[in-house]
PDB file of C-alpha atoms in Angstrom:
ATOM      1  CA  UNK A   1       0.000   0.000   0.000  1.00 53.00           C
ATOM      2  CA  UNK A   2       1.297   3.282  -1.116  1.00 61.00           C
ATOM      3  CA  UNK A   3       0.680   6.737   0.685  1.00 59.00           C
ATOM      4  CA  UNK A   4      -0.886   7.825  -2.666  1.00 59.00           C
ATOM      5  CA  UNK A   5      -3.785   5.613  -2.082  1.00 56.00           C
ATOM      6  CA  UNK A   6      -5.195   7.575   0.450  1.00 53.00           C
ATOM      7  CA  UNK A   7      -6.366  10.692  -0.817  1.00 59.00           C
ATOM      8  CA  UNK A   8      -8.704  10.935   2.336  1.00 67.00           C
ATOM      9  CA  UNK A   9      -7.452   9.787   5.363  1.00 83.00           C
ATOM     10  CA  UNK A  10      -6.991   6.165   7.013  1.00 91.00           C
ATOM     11  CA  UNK A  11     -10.600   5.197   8.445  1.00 92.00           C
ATOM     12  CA  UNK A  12     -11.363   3.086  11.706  1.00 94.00           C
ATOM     13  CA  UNK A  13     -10.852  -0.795  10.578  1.00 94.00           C
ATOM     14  CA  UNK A  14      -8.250  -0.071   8.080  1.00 95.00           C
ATOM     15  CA  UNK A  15      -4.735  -0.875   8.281  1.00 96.00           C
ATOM     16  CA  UNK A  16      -2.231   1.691   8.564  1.00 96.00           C
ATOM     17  CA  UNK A  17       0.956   1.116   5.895  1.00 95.00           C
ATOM     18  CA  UNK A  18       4.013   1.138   7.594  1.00 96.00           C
ATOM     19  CA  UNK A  19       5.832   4.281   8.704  1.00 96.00           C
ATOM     20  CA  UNK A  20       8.252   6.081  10.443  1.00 97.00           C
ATOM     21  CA  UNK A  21       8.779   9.161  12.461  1.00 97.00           C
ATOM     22  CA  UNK A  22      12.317  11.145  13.607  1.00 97.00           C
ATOM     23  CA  UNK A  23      11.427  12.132  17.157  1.00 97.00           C
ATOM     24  CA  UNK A  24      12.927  13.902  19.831  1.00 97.00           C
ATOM     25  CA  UNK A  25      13.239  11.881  22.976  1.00 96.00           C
ATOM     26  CA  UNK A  26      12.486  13.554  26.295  1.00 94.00           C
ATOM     27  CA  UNK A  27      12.983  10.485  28.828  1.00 93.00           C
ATOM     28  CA  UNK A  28      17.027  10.447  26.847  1.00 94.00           C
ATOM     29  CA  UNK A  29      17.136  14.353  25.757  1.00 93.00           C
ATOM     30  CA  UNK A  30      18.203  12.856  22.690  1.00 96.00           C
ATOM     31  CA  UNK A  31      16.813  12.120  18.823  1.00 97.00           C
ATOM     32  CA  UNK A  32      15.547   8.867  17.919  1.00 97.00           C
ATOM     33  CA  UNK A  33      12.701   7.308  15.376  1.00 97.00           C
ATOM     34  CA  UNK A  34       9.261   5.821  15.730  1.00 97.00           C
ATOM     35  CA  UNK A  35       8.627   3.070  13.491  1.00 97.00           C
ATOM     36  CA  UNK A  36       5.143   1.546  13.087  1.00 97.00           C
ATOM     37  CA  UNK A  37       6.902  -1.973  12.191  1.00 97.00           C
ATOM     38  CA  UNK A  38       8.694  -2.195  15.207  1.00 96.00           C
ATOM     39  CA  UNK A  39       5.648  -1.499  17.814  1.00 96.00           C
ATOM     40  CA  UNK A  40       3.566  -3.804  15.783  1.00 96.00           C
ATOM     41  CA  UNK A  41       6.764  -6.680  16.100  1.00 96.00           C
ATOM     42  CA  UNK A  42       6.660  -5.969  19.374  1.00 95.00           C
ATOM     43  CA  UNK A  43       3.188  -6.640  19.841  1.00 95.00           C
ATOM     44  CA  UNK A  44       2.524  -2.653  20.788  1.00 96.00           C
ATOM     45  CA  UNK A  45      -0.462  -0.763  20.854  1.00 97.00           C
ATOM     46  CA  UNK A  46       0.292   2.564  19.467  1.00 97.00           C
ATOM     47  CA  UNK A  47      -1.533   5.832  20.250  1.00 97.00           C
ATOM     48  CA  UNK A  48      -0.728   8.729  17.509  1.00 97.00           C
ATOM     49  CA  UNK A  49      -1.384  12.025  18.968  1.00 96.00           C
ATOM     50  CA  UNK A  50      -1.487  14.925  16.683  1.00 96.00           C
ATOM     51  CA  UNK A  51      -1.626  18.656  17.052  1.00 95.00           C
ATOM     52  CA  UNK A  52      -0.914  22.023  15.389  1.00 95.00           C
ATOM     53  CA  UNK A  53       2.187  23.240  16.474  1.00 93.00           C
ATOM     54  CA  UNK A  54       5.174  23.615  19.244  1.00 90.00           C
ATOM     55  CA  UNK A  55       5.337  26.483  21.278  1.00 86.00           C
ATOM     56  CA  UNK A  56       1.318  26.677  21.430  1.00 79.00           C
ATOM     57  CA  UNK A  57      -0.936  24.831  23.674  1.00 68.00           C
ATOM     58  CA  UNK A  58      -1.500  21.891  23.507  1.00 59.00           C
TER      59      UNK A  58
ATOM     60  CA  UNK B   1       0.124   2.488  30.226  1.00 66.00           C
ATOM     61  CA  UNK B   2       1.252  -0.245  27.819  1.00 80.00           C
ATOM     62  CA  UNK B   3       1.365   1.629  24.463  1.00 92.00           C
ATOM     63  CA  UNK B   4       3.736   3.650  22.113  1.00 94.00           C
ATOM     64  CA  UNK B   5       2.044   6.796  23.000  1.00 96.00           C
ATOM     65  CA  UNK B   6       3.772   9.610  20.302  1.00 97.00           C
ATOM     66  CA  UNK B   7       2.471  13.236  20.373  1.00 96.00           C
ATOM     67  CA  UNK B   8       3.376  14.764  16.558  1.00 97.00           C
ATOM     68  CA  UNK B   9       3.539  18.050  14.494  1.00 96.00           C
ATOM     69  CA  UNK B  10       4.575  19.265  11.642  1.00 97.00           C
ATOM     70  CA  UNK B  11       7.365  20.603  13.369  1.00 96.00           C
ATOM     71  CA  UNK B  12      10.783  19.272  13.765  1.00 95.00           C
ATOM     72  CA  UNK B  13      12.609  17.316  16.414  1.00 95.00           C
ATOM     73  CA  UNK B  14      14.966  20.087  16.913  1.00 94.00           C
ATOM     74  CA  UNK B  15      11.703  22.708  17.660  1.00 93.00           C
ATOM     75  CA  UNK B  16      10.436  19.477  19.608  1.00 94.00           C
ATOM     76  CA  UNK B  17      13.741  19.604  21.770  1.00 94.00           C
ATOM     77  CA  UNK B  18      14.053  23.062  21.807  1.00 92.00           C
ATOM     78  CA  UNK B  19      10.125  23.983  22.700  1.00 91.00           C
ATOM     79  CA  UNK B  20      10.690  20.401  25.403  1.00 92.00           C
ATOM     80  CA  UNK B  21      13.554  22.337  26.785  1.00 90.00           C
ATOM     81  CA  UNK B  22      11.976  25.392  27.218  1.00 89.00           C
ATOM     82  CA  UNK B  23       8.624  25.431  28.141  1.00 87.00           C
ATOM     83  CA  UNK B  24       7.860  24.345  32.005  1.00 86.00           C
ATOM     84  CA  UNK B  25       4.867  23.024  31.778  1.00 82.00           C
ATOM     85  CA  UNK B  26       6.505  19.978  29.465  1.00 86.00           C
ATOM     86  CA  UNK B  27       9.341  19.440  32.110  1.00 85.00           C
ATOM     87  CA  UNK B  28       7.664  15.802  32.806  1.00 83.00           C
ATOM     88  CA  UNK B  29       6.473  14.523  29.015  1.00 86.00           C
ATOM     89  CA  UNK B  30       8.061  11.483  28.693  1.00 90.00           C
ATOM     90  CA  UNK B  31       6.714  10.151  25.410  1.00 94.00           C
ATOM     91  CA  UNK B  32       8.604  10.708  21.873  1.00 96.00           C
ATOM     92  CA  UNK B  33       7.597  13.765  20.161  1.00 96.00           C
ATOM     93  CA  UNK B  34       7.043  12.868  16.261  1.00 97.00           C
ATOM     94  CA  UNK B  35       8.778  15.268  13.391  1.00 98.00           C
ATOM     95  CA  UNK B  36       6.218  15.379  10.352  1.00 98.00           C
ATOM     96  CA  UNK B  37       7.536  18.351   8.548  1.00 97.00           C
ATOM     97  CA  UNK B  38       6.995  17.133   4.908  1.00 96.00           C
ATOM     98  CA  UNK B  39       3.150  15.892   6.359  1.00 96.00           C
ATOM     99  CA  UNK B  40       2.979  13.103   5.020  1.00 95.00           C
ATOM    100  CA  UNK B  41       1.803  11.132   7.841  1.00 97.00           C
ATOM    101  CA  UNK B  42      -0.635  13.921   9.197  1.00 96.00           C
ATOM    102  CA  UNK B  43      -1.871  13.391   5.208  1.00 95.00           C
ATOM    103  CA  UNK B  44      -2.088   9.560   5.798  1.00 95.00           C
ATOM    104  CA  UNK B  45      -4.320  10.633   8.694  1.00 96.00           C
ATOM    105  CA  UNK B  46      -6.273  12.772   7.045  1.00 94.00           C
ATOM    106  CA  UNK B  47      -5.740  15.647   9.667  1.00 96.00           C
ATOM    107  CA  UNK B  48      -3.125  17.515   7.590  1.00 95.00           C
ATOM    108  CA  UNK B  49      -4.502  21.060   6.770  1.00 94.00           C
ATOM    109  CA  UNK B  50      -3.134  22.313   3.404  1.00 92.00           C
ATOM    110  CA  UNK B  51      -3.842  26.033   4.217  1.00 94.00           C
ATOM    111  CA  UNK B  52      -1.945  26.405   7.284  1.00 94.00           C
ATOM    112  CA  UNK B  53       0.558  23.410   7.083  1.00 95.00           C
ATOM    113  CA  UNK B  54      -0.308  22.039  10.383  1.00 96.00           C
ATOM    114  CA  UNK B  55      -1.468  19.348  11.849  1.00 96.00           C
ATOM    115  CA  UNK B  56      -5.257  19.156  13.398  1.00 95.00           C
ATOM    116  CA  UNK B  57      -5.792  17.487  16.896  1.00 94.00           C
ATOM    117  CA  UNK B  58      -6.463  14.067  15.939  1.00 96.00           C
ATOM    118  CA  UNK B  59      -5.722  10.753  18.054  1.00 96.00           C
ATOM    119  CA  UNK B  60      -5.781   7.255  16.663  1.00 97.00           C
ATOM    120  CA  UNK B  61      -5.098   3.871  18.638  1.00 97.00           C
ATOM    121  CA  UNK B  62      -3.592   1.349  16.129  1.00 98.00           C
ATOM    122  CA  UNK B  63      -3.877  -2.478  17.273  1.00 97.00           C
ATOM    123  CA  UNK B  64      -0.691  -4.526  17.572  1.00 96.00           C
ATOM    124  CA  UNK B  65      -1.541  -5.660  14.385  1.00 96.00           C
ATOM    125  CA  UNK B  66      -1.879  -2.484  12.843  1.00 97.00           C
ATOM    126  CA  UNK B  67      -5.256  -1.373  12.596  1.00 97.00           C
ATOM    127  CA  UNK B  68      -6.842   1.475  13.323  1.00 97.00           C
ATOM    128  CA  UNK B  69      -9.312   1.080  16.365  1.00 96.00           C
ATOM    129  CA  UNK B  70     -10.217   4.753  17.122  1.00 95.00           C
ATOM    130  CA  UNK B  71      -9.989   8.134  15.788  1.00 95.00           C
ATOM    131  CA  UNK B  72     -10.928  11.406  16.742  1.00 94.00           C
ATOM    132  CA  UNK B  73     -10.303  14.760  15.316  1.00 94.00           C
ATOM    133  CA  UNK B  74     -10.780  18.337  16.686  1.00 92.00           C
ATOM    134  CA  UNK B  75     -10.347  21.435  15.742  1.00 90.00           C
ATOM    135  CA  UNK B  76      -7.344  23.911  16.606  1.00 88.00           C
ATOM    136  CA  UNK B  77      -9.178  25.253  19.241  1.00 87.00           C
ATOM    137  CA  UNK B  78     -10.511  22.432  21.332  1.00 88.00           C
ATOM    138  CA  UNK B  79      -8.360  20.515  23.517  1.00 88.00           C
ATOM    139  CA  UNK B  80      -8.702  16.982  24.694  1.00 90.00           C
ATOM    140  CA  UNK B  81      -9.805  14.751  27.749  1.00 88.00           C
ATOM    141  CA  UNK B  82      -7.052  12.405  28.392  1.00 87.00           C
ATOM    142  CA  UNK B  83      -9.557  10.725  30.767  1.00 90.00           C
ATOM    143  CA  UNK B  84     -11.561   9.803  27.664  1.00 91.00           C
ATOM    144  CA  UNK B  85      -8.390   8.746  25.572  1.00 92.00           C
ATOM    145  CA  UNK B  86      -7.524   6.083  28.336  1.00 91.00           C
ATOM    146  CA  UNK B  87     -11.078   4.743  28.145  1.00 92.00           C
ATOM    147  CA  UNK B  88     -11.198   4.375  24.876  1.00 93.00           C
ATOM    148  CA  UNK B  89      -7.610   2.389  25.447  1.00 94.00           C
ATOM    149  CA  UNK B  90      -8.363   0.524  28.174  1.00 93.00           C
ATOM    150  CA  UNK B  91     -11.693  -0.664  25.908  1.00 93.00           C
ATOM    151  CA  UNK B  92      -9.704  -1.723  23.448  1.00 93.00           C
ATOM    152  CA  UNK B  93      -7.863  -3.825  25.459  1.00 92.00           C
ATOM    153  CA  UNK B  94     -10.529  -5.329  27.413  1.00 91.00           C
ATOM    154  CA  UNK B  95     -12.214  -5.968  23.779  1.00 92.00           C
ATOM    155  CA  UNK B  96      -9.049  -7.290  22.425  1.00 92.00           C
ATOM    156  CA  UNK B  97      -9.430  -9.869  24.813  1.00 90.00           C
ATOM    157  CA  UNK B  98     -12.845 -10.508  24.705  1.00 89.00           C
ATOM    158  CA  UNK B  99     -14.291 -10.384  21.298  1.00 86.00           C
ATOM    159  CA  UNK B 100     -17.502 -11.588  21.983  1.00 87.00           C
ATOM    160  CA  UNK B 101     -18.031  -8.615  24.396  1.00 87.00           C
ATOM    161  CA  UNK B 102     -18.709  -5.099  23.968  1.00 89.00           C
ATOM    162  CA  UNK B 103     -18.301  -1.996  25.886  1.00 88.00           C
ATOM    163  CA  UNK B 104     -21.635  -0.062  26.655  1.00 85.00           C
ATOM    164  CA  UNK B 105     -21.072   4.124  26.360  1.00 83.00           C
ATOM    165  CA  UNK B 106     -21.259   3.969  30.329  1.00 82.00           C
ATOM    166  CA  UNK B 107     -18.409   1.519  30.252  1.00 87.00           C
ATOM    167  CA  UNK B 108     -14.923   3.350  32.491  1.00 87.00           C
ATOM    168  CA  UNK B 109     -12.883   0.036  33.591  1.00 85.00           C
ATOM    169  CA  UNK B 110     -11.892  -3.021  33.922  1.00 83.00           C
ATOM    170  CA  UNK B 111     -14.656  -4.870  36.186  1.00 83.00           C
ATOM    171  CA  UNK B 112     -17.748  -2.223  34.363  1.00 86.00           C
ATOM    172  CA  UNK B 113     -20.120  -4.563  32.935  1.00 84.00           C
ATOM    173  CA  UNK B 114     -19.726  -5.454  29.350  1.00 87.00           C
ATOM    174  CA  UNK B 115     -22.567  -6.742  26.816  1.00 85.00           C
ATOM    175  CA  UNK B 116     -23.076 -10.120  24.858  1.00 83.00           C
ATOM    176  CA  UNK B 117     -24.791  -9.512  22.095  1.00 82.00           C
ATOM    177  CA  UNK B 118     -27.343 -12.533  22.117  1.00 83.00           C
ATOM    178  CA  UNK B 119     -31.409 -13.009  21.032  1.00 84.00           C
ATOM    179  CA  UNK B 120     -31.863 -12.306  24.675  1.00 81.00           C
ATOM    180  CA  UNK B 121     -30.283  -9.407  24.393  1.00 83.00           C
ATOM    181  CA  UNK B 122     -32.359  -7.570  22.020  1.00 84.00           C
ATOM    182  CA  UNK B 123     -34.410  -4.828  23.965  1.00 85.00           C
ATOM    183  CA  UNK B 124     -32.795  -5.757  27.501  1.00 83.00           C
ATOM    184  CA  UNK B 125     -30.301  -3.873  27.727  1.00 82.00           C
ATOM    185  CA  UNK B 126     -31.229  -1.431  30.347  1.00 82.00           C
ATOM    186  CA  UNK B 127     -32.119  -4.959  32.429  1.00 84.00           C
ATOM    187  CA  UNK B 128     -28.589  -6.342  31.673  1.00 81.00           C
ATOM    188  CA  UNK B 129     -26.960  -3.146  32.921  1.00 80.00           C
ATOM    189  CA  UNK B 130     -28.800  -3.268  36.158  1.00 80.00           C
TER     190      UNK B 130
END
């Protein structure tokens, strides 16, 4: 499944094609990456939690 | 709380360290902050905004095995109950488990009663809930 596919947005039931994410790690104060793959190897529930910007409220 | 919790933006990881850094209020956030700056993801989500570049407030709990369980989506300007968030997760895990089962709206935790959708069901469900 390609990201092109989705002109809409993912829906509830549907699976979500593997990603990944650079993050910044607070717990290390260091970078790191999120990967989708890995949580799901790892038998993970994953909670994605979006919003505008930094430096706002969240 | 047994999940990959990650909060993202469009922003970067070096705004996520610098604005983690800074700001007080985010001196105990312990979960990965996600750099989307191209979008793309948000986009896969459907709660990238073209106009602005940003990202609305949307939250999705994706099974183990990938699937999407929940989503919600607000606006820019209305926050979220985290309250409801860990409901919702803790449903999902209780459902997980029991497929046969579902979670009424009253439902809050582990030990609430649950439903089995049966014939004997069907218009007893105030009775059930007793």
């Amino acid at each position: 499944m390609e990201f092109e596919e989705y002109c809409c947005g993912l829906r509830v039931g549907q699976k979500v094609p593997d990603f990944e994410l650079d993050t910044f790690e607070p717990t290390k104060g260091d970078f790191g990456k999120f990967s989708l793959k890995k949580a799901k190897k790892a038998g993970k529930w994953t909670i994605l939690f979006f919003y505008p910007a930094d430096f706002t409220f969240v | 709380m047994g999940a990959e919790v990650v909060t993202v933006s469009t922003d970067t990881q070096f705004v996520h360290l610098a604005w983690q850094r800074d700001e007080k209020l985010l001196e105990k956030v312990k979960y990965p902050m996600g750099a989307d700056p191209t979008g793309n993801v948000s986009s896969m989500f459907g709660v990238y905004d073209e106009e602005t570049g940003l990202a609305l407030r949307g939250t999705f709990i994706i099974s183990p095995d990938g699937t999407i369980m929940n989503s919600e989506v607000n606006y820019y300007n209305m926050g979220r109950n985290i309250d409801e968030l860990m409901r919702k997760f803790k449903a999902n895990l209780h459902l997980s488990k029991h497929a046969d089962e579902g979670c009424p709206a009253q439902w809050n935790d582990k030990g609430d009663k649950t439903l089995k959708p049966s014939a004997d069901l069907v218009g007893k469900v105030y009775e059930a809930l007793q």
